[in-house]
PDB file of C-alpha atoms in Angstrom:
ATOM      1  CA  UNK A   1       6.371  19.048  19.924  1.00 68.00           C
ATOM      2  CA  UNK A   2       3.945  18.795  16.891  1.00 71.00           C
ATOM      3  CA  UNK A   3       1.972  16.122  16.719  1.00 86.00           C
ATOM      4  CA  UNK A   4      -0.177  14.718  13.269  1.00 94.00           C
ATOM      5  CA  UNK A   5      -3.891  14.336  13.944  1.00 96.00           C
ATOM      6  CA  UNK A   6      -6.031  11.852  11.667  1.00 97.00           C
ATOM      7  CA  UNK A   7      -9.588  11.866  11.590  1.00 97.00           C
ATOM      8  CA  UNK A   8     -12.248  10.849   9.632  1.00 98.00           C
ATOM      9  CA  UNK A   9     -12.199   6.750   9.798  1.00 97.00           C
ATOM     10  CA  UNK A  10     -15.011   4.426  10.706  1.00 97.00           C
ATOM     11  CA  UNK A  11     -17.337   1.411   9.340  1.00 98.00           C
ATOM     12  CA  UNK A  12     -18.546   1.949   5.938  1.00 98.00           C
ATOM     13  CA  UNK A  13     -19.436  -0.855   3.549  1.00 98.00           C
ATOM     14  CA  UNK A  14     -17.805  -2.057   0.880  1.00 98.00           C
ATOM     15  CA  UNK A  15     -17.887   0.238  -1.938  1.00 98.00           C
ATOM     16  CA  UNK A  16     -18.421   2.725  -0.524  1.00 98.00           C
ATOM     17  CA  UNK A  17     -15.763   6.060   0.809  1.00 98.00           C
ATOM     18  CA  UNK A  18     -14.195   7.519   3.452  1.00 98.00           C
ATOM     19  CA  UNK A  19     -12.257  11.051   3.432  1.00 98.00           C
ATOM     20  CA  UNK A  20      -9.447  10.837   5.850  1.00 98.00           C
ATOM     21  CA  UNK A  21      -7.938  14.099   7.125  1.00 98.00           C
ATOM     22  CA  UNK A  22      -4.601  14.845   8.799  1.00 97.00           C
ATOM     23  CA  UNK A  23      -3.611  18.051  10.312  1.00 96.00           C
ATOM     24  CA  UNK A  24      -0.642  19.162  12.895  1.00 91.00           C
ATOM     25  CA  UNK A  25      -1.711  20.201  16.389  1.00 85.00           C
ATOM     26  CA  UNK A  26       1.122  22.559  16.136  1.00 82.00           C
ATOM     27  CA  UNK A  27       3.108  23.849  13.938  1.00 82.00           C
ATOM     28  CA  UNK A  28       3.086  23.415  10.192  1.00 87.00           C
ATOM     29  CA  UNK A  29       2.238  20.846   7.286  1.00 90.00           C
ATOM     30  CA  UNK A  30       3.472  22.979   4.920  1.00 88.00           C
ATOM     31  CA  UNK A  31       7.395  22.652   4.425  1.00 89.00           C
ATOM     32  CA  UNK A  32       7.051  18.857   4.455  1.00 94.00           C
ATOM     33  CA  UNK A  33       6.425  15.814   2.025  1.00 97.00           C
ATOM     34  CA  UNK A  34       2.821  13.386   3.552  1.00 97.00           C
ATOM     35  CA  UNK A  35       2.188  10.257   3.509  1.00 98.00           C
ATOM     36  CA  UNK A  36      -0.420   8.110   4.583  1.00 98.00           C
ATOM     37  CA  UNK A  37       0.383   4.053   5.729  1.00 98.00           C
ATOM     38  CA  UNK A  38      -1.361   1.494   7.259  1.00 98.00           C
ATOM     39  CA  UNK A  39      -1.395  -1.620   9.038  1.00 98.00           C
ATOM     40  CA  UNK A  40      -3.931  -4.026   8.958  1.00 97.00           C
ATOM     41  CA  UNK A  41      -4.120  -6.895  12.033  1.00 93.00           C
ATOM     42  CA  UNK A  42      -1.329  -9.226  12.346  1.00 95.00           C
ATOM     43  CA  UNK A  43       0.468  -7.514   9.201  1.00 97.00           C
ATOM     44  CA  UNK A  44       3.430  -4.892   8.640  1.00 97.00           C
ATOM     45  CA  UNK A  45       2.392  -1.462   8.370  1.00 97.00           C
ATOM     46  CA  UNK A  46       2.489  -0.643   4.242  1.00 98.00           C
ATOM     47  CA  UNK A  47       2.538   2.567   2.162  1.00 98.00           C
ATOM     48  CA  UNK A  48      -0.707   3.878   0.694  1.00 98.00           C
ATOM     49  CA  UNK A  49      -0.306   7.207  -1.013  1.00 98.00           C
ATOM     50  CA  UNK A  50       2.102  10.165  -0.440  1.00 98.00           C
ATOM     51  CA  UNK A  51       2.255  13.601  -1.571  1.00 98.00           C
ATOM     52  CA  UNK A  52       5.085  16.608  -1.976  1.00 97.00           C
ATOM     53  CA  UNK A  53       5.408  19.792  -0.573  1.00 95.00           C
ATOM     54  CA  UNK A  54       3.606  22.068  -3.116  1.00 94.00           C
ATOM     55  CA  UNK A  55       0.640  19.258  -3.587  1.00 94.00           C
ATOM     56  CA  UNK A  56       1.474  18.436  -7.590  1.00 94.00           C
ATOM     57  CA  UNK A  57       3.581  14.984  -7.388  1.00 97.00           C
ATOM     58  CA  UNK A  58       2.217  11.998  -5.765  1.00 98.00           C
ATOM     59  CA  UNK A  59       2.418   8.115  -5.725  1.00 98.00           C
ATOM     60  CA  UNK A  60       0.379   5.465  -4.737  1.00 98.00           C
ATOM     61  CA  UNK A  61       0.468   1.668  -4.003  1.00 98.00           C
ATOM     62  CA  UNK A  62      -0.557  -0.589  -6.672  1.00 98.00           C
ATOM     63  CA  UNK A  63      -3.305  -1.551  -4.510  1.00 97.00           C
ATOM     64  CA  UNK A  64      -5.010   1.608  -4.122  1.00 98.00           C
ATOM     65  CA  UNK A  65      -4.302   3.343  -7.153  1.00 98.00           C
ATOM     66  CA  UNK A  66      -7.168   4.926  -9.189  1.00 97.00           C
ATOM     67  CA  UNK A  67      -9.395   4.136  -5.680  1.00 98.00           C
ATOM     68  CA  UNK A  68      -7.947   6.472  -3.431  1.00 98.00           C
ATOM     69  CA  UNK A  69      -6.645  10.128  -3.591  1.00 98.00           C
ATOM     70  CA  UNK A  70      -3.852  12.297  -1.739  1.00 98.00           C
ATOM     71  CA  UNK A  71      -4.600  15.981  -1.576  1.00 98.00           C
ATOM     72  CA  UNK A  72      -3.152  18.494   0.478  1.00 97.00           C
ATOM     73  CA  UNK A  73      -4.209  22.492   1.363  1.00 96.00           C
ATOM     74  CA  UNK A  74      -1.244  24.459   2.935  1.00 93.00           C
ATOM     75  CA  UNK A  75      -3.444  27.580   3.596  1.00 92.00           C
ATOM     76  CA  UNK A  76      -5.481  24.822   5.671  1.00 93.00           C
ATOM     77  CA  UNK A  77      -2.444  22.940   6.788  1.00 94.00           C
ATOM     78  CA  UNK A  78      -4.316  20.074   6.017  1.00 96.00           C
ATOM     79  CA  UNK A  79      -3.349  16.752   4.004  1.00 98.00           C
ATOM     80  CA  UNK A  80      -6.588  14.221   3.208  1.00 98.00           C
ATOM     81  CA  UNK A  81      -6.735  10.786   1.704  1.00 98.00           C
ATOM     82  CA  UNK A  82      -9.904  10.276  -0.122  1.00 98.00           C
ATOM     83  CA  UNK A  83     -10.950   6.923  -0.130  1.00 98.00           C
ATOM     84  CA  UNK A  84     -13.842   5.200  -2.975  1.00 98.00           C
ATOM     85  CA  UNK A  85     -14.758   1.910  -4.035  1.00 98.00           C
ATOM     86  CA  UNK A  86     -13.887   0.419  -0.614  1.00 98.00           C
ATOM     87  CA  UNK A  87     -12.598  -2.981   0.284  1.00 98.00           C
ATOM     88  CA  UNK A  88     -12.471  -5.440   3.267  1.00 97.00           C
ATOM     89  CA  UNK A  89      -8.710  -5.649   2.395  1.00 97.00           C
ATOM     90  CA  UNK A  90      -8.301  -1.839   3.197  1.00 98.00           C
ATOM     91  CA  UNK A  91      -9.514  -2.341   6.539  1.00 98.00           C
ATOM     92  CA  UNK A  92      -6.547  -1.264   8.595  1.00 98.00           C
ATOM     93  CA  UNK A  93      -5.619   1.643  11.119  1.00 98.00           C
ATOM     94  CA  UNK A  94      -4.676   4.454   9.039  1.00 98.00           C
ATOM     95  CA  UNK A  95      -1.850   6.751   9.763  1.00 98.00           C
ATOM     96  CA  UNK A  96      -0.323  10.133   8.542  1.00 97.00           C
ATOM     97  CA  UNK A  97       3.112  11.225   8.139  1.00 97.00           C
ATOM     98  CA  UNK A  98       5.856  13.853   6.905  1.00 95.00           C
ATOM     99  CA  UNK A  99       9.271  14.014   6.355  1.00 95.00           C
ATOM    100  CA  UNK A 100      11.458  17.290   6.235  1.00 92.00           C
ATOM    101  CA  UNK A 101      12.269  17.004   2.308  1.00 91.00           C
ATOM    102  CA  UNK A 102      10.322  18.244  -1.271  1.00 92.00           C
ATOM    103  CA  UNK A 103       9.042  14.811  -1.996  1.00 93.00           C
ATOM    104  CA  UNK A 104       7.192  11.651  -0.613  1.00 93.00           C
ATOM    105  CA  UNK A 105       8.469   8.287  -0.391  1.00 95.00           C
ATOM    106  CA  UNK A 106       7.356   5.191  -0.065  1.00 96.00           C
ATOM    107  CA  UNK A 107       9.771   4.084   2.347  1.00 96.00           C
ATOM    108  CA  UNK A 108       8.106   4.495   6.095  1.00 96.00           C
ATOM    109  CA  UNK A 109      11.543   4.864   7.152  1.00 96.00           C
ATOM    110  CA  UNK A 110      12.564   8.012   6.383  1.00 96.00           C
ATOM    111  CA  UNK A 111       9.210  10.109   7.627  1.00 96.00           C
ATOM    112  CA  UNK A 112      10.481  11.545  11.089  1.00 94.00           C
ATOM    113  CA  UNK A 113       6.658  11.846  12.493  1.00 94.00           C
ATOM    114  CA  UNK A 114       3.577   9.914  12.701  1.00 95.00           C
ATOM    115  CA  UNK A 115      -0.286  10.606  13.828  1.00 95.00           C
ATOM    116  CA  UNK A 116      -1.927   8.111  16.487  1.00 95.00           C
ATOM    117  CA  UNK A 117      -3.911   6.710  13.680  1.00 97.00           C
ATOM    118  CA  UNK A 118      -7.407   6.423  12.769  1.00 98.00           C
ATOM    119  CA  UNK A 119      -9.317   3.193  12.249  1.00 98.00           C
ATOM    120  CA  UNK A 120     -11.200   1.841   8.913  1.00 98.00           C
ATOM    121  CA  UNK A 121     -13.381  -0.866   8.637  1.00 98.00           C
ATOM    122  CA  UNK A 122     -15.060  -1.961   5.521  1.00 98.00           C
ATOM    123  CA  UNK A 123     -17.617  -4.878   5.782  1.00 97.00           C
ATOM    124  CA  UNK A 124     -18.683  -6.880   3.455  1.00 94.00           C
TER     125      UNK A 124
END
């Protein structure tokens, strides 16, 4: 069964980044749409960024646009969220994702697997 791997979280301080990295302890990233969530304390998981299958279209929540960036390498099955200008409001566990189809979405419902999650914590 493959299972999504994120890395790269931790405590930075606000302003500064964090490069989150997901990759697929078996199996492939390639033939699927990413996306990265979170879910802060006490709130419902939201969409941050997502990314299609060939790495050229991708969308991002009004709240992290023009901070944060969704790449992908299929020769390195990897998919990373680059994270700048950092926020206390973006502390949250972070969590990768894919769905079967070209495109993301920002609709957590239709991606069929999810990664354990790694934590971010921005102080202020």
């Amino acid at each position: 069964q493959v299972q999504l791997v994120e890395s790269g979280g931790g405590l930075v301080q606000a302003g500064g980044s964090l490069r989150l990295s997901c990759t697929a302890s078996a199996g492939t990233l390639n033939n699927y749409a990413m996306g990265w969530f979170r879910q802060a304390p006490g709130k419902e998981r939201e969409f941050v960024a997502a990314i299609d299958l060939s790495g050229t279209a991708t969308i991002y929540a009004d709240s992290v646009k023009g901070r944060f960036t969704i790449s992908r390498d299929n020769a390195r099955n990897t998919v990373w969220l680059q994270m700048n200008s950092l926020k206390p409001g973006d502390t949250a566990v972070y969590y990768c994702a894919r769905r079967n189809v070209w495109f993301g979405t920002r609709n957590g419902m239709e991606y069929t697997d999810w990664g354990q999650g790694t934590q971010v914590t921005v102080s202020s």
